[in-house]
C-alpha angles and dihedrals in degrees: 000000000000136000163123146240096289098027146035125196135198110222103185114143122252097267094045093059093045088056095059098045081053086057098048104264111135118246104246124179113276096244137029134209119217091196105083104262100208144079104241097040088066134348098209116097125250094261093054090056089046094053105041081061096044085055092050093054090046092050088045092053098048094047083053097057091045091054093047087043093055092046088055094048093046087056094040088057103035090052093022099240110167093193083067103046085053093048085053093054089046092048090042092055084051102057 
């Protein structure tokens, strides 16, 4: 099996896969597609979808470095660590 964020695909040979529908396994197609590939099931395109989950990881990541940012900083200030003040201004630059 091979695949991506949006697919996912069987590659089994020819006689592999006649082996299994001889054994009672369905024939399925060889990839699927996890975006909704027709028309009435949504009416945005695939690269919208694409791109509205690449925009929530991005968001989530980047609420992730602020609140480990803020946690470091917290501990750079309480016990007056200088190496962590530094990393939050760093992680802070970042998000």
């Amino acid at each position: 099996m091979n695949g991506g964020i949006w697919t996912m695909c069987v590659s089994l040979e020819e006689e592999e896969a006649s082996i299994l529908s001889r054994v009672g396994f369905p024939s399925q197609p060889t990839c699927t597609n996890y975006l909704a590939d027709s028309d009435y099931d949504e009416p945005r395109a695939d690269w919208q979808h694409r791109m509205q989950n690449l925009s929530i990881s991005c968001a989530l990541v980047c609420l992730i470095v602020l609140g480990s940012a803020a946690l470091v900083g917290a501990f750079g200030v309480c016990k007056h660590q200088i190496s962590a003040v530094l990393i939050t201004g760093v992680m802070y630059l970042l998000a």
